[in-house]
Coordinates of C-alpha atoms in Angstrom, one line a residue:
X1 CA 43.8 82.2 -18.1
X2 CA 45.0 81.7 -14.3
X3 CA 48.1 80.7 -13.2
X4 CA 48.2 76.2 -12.7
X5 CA 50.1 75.0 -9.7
X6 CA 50.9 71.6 -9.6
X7 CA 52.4 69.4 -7.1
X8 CA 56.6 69.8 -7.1
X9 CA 56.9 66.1 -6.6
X10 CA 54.8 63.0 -6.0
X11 CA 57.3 61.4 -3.4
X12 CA 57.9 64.5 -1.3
X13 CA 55.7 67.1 0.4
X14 CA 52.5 66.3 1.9
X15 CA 53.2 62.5 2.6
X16 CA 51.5 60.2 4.1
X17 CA 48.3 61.5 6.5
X18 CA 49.4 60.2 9.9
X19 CA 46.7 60.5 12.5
X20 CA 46.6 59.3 16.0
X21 CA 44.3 59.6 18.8
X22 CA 45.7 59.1 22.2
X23 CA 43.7 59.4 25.0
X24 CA 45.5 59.6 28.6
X25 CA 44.1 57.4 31.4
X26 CA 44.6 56.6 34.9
X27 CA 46.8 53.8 33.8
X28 CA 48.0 55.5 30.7
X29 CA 49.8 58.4 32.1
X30 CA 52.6 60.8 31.1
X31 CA 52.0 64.2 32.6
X32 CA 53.1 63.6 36.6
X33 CA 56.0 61.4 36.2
X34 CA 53.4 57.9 36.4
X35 CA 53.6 55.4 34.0
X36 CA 55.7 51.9 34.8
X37 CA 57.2 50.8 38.2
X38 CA 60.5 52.5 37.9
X39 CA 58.5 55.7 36.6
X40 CA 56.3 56.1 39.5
X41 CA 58.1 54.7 42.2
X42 CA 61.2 57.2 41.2
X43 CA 59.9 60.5 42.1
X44 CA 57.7 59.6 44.9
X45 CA 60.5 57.7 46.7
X46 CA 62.6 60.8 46.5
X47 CA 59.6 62.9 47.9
X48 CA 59.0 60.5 50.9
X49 CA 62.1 60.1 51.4
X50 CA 62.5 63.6 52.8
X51 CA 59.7 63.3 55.0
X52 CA 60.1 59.7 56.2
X53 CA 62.5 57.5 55.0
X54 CA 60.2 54.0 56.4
X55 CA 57.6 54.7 54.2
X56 CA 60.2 54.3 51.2
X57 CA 61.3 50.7 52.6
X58 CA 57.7 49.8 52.5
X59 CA 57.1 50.9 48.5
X60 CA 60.1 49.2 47.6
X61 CA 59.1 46.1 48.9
X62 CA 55.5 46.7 47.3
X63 CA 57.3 47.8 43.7
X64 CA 59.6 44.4 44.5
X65 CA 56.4 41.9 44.8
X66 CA 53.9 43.6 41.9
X67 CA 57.1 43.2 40.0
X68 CA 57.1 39.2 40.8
X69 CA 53.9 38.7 40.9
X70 CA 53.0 40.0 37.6
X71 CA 54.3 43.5 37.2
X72 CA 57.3 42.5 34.4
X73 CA 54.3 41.2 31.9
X74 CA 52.3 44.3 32.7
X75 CA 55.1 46.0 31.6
X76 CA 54.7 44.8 27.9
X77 CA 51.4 44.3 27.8
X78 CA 49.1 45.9 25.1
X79 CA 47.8 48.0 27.8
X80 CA 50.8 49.7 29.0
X81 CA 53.1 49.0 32.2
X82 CA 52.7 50.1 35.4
X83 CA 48.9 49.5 36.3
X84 CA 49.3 48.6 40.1
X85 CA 51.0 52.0 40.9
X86 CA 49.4 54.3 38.2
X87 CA 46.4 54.9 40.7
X88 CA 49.3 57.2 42.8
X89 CA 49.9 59.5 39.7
X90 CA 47.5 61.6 37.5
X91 CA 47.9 61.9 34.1
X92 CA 49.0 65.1 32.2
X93 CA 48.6 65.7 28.4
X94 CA 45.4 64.5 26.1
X95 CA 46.2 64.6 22.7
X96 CA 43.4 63.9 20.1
X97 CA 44.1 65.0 16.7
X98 CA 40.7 66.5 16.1
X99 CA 41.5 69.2 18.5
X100 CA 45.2 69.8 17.1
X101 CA 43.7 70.5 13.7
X102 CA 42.2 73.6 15.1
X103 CA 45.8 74.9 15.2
X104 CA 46.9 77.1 11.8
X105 CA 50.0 75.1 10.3
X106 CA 53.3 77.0 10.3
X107 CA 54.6 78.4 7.1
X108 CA 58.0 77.6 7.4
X109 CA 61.4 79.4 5.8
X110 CA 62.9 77.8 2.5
X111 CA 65.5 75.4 2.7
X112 CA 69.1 76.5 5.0
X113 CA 70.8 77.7 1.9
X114 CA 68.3 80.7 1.7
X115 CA 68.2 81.1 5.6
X116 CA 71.2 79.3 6.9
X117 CA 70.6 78.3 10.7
X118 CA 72.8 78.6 13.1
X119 CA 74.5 75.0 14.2
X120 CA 73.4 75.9 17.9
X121 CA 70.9 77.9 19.7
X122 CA 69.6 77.9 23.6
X123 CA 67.5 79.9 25.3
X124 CA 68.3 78.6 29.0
X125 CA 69.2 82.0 30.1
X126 CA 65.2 82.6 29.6
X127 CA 64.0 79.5 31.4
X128 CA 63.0 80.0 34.8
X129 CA 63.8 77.6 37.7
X130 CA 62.8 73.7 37.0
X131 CA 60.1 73.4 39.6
X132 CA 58.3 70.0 40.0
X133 CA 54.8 69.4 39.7
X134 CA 54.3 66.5 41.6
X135 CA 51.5 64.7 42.1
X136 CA 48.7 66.6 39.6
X137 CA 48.5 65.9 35.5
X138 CA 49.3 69.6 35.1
X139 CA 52.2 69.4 32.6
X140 CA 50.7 71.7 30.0
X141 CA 50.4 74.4 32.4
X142 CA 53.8 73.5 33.1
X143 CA 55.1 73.5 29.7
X144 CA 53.1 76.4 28.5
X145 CA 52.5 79.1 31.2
X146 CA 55.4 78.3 33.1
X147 CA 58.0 77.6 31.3
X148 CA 57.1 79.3 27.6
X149 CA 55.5 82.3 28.5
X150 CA 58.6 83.0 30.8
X151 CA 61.1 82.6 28.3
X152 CA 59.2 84.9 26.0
X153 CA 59.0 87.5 28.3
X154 CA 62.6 87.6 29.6
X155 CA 63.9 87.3 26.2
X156 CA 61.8 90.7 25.3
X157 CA 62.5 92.3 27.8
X158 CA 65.8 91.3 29.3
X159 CA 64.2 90.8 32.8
X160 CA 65.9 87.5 35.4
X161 CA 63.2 85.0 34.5
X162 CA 63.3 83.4 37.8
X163 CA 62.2 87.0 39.0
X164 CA 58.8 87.3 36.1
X165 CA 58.2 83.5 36.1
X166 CA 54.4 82.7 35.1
X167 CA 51.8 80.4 37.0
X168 CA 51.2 77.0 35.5
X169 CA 48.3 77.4 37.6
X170 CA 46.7 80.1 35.6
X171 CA 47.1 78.3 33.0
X172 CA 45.9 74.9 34.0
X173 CA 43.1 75.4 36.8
X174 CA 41.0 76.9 34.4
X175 CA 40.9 74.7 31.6
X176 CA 41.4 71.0 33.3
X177 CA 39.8 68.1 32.3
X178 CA 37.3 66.3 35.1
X179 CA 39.0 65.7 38.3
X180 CA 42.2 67.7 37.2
X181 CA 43.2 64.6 34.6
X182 CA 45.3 66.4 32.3
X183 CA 44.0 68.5 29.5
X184 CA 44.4 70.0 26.4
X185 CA 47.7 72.1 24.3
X186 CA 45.3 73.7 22.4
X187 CA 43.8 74.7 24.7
X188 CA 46.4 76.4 26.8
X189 CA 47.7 77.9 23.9
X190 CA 44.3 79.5 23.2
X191 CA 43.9 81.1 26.9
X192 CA 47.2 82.7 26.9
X193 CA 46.5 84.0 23.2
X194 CA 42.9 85.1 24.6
X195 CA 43.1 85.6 28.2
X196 CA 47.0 85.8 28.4
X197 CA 49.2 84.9 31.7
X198 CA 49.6 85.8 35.6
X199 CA 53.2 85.7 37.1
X200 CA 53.5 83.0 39.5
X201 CA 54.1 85.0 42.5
X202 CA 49.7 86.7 41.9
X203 CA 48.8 82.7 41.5
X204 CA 50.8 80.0 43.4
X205 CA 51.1 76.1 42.6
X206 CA 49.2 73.7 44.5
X207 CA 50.1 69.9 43.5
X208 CA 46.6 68.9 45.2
X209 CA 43.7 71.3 43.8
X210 CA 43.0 72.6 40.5
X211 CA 39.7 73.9 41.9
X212 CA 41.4 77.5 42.9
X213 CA 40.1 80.4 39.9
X214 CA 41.4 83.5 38.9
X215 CA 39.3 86.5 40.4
X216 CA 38.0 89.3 37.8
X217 CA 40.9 91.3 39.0
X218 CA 43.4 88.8 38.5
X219 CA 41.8 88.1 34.9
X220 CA 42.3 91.9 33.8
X221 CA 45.9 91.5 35.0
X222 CA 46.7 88.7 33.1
X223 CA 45.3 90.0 29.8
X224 CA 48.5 92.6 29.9
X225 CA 50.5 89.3 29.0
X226 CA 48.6 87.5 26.6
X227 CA 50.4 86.0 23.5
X228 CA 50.8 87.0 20.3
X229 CA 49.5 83.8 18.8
X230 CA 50.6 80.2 17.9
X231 CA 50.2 77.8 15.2
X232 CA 51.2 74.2 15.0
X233 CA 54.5 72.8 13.4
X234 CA 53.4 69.8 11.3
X235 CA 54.7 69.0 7.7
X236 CA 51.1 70.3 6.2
X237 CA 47.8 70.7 7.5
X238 CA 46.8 67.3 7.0
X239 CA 50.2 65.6 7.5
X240 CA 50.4 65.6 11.7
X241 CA 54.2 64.4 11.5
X242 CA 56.0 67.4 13.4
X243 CA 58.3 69.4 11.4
X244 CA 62.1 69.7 12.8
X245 CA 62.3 72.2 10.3
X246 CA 60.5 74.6 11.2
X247 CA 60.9 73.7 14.8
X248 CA 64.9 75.0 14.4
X249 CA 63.8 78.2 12.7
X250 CA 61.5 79.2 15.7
X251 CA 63.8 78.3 18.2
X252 CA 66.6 80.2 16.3
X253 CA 64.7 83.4 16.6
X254 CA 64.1 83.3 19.9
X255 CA 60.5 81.5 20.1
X256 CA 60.2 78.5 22.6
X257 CA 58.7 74.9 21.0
X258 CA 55.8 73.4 23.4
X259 CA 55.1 69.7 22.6
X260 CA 53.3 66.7 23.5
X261 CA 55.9 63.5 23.6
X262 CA 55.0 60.0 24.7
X263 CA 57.4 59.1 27.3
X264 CA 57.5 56.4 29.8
X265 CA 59.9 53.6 30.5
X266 CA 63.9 54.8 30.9
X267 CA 62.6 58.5 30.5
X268 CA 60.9 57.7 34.0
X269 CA 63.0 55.1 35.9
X270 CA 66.3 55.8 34.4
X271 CA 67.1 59.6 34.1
X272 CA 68.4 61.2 36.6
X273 CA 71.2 63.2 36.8
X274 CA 71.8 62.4 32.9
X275 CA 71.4 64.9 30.0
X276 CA 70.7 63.0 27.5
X277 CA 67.5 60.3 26.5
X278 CA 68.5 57.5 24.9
X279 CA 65.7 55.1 23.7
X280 CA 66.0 51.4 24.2
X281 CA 64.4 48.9 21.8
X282 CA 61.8 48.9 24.9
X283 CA 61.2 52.0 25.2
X284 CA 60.7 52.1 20.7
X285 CA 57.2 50.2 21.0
X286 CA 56.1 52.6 23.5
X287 CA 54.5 50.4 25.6
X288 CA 52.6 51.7 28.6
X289 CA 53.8 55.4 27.4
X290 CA 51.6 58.4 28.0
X291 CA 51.4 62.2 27.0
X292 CA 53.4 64.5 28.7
X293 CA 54.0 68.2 27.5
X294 CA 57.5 69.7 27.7
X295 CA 58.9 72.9 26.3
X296 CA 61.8 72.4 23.6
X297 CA 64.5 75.3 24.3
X298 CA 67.3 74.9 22.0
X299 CA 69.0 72.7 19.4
X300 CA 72.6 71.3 18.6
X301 CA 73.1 69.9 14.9
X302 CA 76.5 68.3 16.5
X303 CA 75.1 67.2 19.9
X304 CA 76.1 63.4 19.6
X305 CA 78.3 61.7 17.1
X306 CA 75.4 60.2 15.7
X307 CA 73.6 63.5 15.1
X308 CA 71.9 66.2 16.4
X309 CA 69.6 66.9 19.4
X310 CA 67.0 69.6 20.9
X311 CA 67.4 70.5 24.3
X312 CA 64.4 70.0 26.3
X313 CA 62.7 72.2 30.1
X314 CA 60.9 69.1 31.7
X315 CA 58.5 69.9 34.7
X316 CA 60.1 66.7 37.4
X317 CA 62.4 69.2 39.8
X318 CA 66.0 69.6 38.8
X319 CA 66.8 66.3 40.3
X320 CA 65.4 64.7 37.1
X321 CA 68.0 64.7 33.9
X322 CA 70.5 67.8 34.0
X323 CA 69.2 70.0 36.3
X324 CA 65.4 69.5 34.8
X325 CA 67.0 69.7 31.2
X326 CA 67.8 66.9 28.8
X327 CA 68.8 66.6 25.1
X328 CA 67.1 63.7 22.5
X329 CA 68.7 63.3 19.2
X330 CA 66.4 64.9 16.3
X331 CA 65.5 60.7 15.4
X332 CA 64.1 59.9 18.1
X333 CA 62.3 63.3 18.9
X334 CA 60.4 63.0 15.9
X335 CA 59.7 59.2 16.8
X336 CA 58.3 59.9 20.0
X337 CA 56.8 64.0 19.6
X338 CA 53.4 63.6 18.4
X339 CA 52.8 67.8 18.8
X340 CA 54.3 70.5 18.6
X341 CA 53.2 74.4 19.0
X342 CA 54.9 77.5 18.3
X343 CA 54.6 80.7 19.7
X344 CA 54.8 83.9 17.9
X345 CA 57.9 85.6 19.1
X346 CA 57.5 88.4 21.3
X347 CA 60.3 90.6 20.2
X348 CA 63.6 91.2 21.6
X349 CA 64.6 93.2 24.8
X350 CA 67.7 94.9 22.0
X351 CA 65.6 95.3 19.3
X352 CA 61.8 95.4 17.7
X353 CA 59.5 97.7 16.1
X354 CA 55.9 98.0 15.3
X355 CA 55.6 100.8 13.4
X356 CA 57.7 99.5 10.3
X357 CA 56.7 97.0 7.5
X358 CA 59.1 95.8 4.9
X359 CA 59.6 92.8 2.5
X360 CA 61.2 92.0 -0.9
X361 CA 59.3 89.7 -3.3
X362 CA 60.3 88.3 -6.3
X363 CA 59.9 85.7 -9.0
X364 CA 62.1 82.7 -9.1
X365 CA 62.3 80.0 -12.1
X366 CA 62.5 77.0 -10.6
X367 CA 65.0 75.2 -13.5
X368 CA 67.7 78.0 -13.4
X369 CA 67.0 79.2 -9.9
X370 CA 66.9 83.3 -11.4
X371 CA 64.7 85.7 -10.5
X372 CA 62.5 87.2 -13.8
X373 CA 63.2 91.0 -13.9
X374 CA 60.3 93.5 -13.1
X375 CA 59.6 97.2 -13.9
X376 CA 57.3 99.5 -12.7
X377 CA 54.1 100.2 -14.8
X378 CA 52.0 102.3 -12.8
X379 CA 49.7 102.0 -9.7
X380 CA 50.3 99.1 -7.7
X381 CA 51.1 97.3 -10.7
X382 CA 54.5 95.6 -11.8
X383 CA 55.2 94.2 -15.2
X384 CA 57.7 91.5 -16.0
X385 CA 59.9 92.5 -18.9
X386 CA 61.4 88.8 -19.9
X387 CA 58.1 86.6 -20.8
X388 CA 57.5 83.7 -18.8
X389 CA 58.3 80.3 -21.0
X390 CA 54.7 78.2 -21.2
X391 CA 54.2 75.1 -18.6
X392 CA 57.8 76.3 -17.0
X393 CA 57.8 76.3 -13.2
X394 CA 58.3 78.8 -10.7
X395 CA 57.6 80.3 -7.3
X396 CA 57.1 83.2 -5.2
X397 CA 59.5 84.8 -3.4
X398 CA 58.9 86.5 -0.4
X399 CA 61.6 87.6 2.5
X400 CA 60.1 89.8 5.7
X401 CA 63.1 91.0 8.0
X402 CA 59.8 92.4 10.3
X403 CA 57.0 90.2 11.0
X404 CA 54.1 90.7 9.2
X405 CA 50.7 88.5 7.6
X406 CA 51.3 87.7 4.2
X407 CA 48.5 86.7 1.2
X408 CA 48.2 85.9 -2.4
X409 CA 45.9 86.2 -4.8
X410 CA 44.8 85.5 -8.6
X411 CA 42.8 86.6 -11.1
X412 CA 41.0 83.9 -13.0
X413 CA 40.1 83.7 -17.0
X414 CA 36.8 85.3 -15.9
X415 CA 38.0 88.3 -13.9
X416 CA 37.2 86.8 -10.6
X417 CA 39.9 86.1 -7.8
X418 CA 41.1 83.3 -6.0
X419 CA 43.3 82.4 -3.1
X420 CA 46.8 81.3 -3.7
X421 CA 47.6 81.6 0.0
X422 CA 46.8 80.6 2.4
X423 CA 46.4 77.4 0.6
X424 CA 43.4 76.4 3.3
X425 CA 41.9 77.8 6.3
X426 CA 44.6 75.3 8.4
X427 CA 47.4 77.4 6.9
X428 CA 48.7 80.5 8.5
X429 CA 49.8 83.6 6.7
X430 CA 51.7 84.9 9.8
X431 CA 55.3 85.8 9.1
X432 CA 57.1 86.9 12.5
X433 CA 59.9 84.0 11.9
X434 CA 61.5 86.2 9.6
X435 CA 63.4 85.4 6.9
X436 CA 63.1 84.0 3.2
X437 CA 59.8 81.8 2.1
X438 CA 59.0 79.9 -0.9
X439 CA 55.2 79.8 -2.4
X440 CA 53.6 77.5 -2.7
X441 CA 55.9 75.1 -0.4
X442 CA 56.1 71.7 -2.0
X443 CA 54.5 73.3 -5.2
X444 CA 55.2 75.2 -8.0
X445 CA 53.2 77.6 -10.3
X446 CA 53.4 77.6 -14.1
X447 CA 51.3 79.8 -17.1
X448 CA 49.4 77.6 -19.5
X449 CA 49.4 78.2 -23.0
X450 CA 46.0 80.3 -23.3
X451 CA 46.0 84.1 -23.3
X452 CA 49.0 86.4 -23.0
X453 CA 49.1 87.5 -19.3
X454 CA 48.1 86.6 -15.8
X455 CA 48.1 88.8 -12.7
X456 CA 48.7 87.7 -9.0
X457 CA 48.1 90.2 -6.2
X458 CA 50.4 90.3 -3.7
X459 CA 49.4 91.7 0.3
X460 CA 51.6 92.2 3.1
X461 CA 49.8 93.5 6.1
X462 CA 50.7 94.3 10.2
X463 CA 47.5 92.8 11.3
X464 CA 45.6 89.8 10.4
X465 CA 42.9 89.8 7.9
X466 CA 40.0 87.5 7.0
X467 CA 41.7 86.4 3.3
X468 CA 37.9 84.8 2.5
X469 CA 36.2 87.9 3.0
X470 CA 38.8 89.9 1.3
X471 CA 39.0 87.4 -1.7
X472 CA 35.1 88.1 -1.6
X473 CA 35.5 91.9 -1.8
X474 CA 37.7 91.9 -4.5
X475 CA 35.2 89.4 -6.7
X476 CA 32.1 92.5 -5.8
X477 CA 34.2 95.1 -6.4
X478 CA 33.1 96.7 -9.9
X479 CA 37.0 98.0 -11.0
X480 CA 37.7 97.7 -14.3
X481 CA 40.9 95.9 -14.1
X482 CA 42.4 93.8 -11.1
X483 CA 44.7 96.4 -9.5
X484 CA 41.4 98.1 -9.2
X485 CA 39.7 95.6 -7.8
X486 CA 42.3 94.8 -5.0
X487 CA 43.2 99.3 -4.4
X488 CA 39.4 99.5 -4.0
X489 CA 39.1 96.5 -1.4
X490 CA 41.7 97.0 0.5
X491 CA 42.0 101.2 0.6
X492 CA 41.1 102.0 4.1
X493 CA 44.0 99.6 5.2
X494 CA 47.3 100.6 2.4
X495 CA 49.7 102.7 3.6
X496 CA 50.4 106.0 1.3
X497 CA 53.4 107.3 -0.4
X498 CA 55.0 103.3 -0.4
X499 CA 58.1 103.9 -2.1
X500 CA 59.4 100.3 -3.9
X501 CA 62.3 99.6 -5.7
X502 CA 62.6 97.3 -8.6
X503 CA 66.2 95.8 -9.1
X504 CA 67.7 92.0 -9.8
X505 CA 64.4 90.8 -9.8
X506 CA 63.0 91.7 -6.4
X507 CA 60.5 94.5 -5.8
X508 CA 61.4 95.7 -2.0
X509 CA 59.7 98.2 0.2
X510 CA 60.1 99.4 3.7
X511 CA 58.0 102.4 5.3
X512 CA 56.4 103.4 8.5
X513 CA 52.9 102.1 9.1
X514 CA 51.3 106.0 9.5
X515 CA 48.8 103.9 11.3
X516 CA 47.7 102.6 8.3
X517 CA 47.8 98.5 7.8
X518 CA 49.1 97.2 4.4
X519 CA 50.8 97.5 1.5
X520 CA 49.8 95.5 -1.8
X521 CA 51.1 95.4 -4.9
X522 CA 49.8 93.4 -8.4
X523 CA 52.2 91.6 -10.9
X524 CA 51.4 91.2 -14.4
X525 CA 52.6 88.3 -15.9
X526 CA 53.5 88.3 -19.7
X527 CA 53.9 84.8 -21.1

């Protein structure tokens, strides 16, 4: 009989599905520094400022009599703030949850105890210049070619990033919505997967077109810097609440956070030269508030007395917050962050290697937290010698200290297979945050009472692989027993000569790749 899984508990976990669907507007924006009065007026009083001090006498006094005249109801009015003045600023960020749910979810690290995080982590010595994007709804660019594609880069390869910063252009001009009104994550964080990135000084900034395209020269270029991937960091793939979680554990190892946050009132008016947001009750019902994409940077558990706080890149010009920085306690991130994307690390400039793949994997009882002791029987095939107790739960163990794709599988009473994980085809199986992970997350695994063994397959692999056609291969493959099944699928990709060791409880491996692609191994469960 298969192994059951069943849900670890009915009040945590998946929760609640949240879903939102937040369109940005003319008078609904977020990505230029435009919704409310104080919001709009800010920036461009400091820009026309420098270039004729009358003409900011003359907004005031039109800010002043909107304001009088109507402006302060506009302000909490079910359609958002700001209305008179909006028609000056473009919007940035569309969010629509339909599109985020093309993102694979994150398959974060067990709890701290496992893999303790750091209390503190930054990467500002990666982040290039805060530049401004004035008047154009091109935050995402912003956020996602500017400012996380250069931190990636400098981090791998130790290089000033002021001196290997990336175009937002790139980024945004070729996948803008209808008269350059804002656009997509997802979408940036497909082109740079798929097309990758051009430094800023092969593709300048222009706050006033979005018409300008790369050239087919400029597009071979940028393919040298695409990404390794991304996947979003929600709480499951149908719970959209963003997951602080595993938000710390990619920022720990060195990968930047880009999000969509709705932000208007004191975030606009009432942030300059200040380092950190603090909501007012206002500013809680969000009235008026658009989308604007930032990159998160860093984290501090102790950042204010109250609790702890990311550290945030914004796109307004170093004037705005701490020289284009600011922190917001984790609360109110999560109150006000409606996406959030992570990008596969890119390595480190110190150290990283591709030819290596190693992991230890183990099963844990979930009652006692011990691991049940495995020997070697042959093959790929590993036998417990303590008997699992009926209906008792446990997980798998997995840790990677390389990143790698990871997938499970199980033999069913009638010899077929089945997926364990991913769990769906929302759920990624990449593994480059490295570290300790826990399957199923917010579930557990347990033998039923019929029959005498079960046998889960377990593949680590350097490269991605189609789990639902491998699943499929395994069910027409005509082996005689499972190992058989899975060595005869999956052949042309193991690496030879994989020495493991059995001891404690955790069957490890490391080898060289020998341009080959995975190792898998099969546990037979006694019960």
């Amino acid at each position: 009989m298969p192994i059951r899984i069943r849900k670890d508990n009915p009040g945590s976990g998946n929760g609640s599905k949240k879903t939102y669907k937040t369109k940005t507007s003319n008078s609904s924006s977020g990505g230029g520094l435009g919704s409310g009065i104080g919001g709009a007026l800010l920036p461009l009083a400091m820009n026309l400022f420098k270039k004729n001090p009358k003409v900011v006498l003359i907004l005031v006094v039109i800010a002043a009599a909107v304001y009088f005249l109507g402006g302060s109801k506009m302000c909490s009015s079910e359609n958002g703030g700001g209305n008179a003045l909006s028609a000056l600023f473009s919007t940035g960020l569309d969010m629509d949850q339909e599109v985020y749910d093309k993102a694979e979810v994150f398959e974060p690290l067990a709890d701290n105890i496992k893999n303790p995080l750091p209390e503190k982590i930054s990467l500002a010595e990666y982040c290039p210049k805060r530049m401004n994007q004035g008047q154009q709804g091109s935050c995402v660019g912003w956020s996602s070619g500017y400012a996380a594609r250069t931190i990636l880069f400098s981090k791998a390869t130790g290089e000033n990033p002021n001196n290997v910063a990336f175009s937002p252009s790139f980024v945004y001009n070729q996948i803008a919505l209808k008269d350059c009104q804002g656009t997509y994550l997802q979408k940036a964080m497909e082109l740079m997967y798929n097309s990758g990135a051009l430094p800023f000084s092969k593709f300048s900034y222009n706050e006033n077109d979005c018409g300008k395209q790369p050239t087919d020269g400029q597009i071979r270029e940028a393919s040298k810097y695409k990404t390794k991937g991304f996947n979003r960091l929600t709480k499951d793939g149908n719970n959209y609440q963003v997951d602080l979680l595993a938000i710390k554990q990619n920022l720990s190892q060195g990968a930047p956070v880009v999000i969509g946050m709705m932000v208007g009132g004191t975030f606009m008016s009432n942030m300059n030269g200040r380092s950190l947001w603090t909501p007012t009750n206002k500013d809680y019902s969000q009235s008026g508030f658009g989308g604007h994409a930032m990159c998160v940077i860093g984290y501090d558990d102790y950042k204010t007395n109250e609790e702890g706080a990311f550290q945030i890149m914004n796109s307004w010009g170093e004037q705005w917050g701490d020289k284009g920085l600011f922190w917001i306690r984790y609360s109110d991130f999560e109150e006000f962050t409606k996406e959030a994307y992570g990008l596969y690390p890119m390595g480190d400039a110190q150290k990283f290697s591709s030819q290596r793949l190693s992991a230890k994997i183990g099963v844990v009882i979930n009652k006692s937290a011990k691991y049940i002791p495995f020997e070697y029987a042959g093959g790929m095939t590993f036998k417990n010698t303590v008997p699992l107790i009926v209906d008792e739960d446990f997980k798998i163990e997995i840790t990677n200290s390389i990143e790698c794709y990871v997938y499970v599988f199980g033999e069913e009473k009638d010899g077929s297979s089945y997926t364990l994980f991913p769990y769906t085809a929302k759920h990624s199986p990449y593994c480059g945050i490295t570290g300790t992970r826990m399957f199923p997350r917010d579930y557990s695994l347990y033998p039923d009472e019929t029959g005498k063994q079960d046998h889960i397959a377990i593949v680590v692999s350097k490269q991605k692989l189609d789990f639902n056609k491998l699943n499929a291969a395994i069910n027409a493959s005509s082996g005689d027993s499972y190992e058989q099944k899975v060595y005869a699928t999956l052949k042309d990709e193991l690496i030879e000569d994989v020495s493991f060791n059995a001891t404690e409880g955790l069957i490890s491996f490391d080898c060289d790749t020998k341009q080959k692609n995975a190792v898998a191994l099969v546990l037979e469960l006694s019960k």
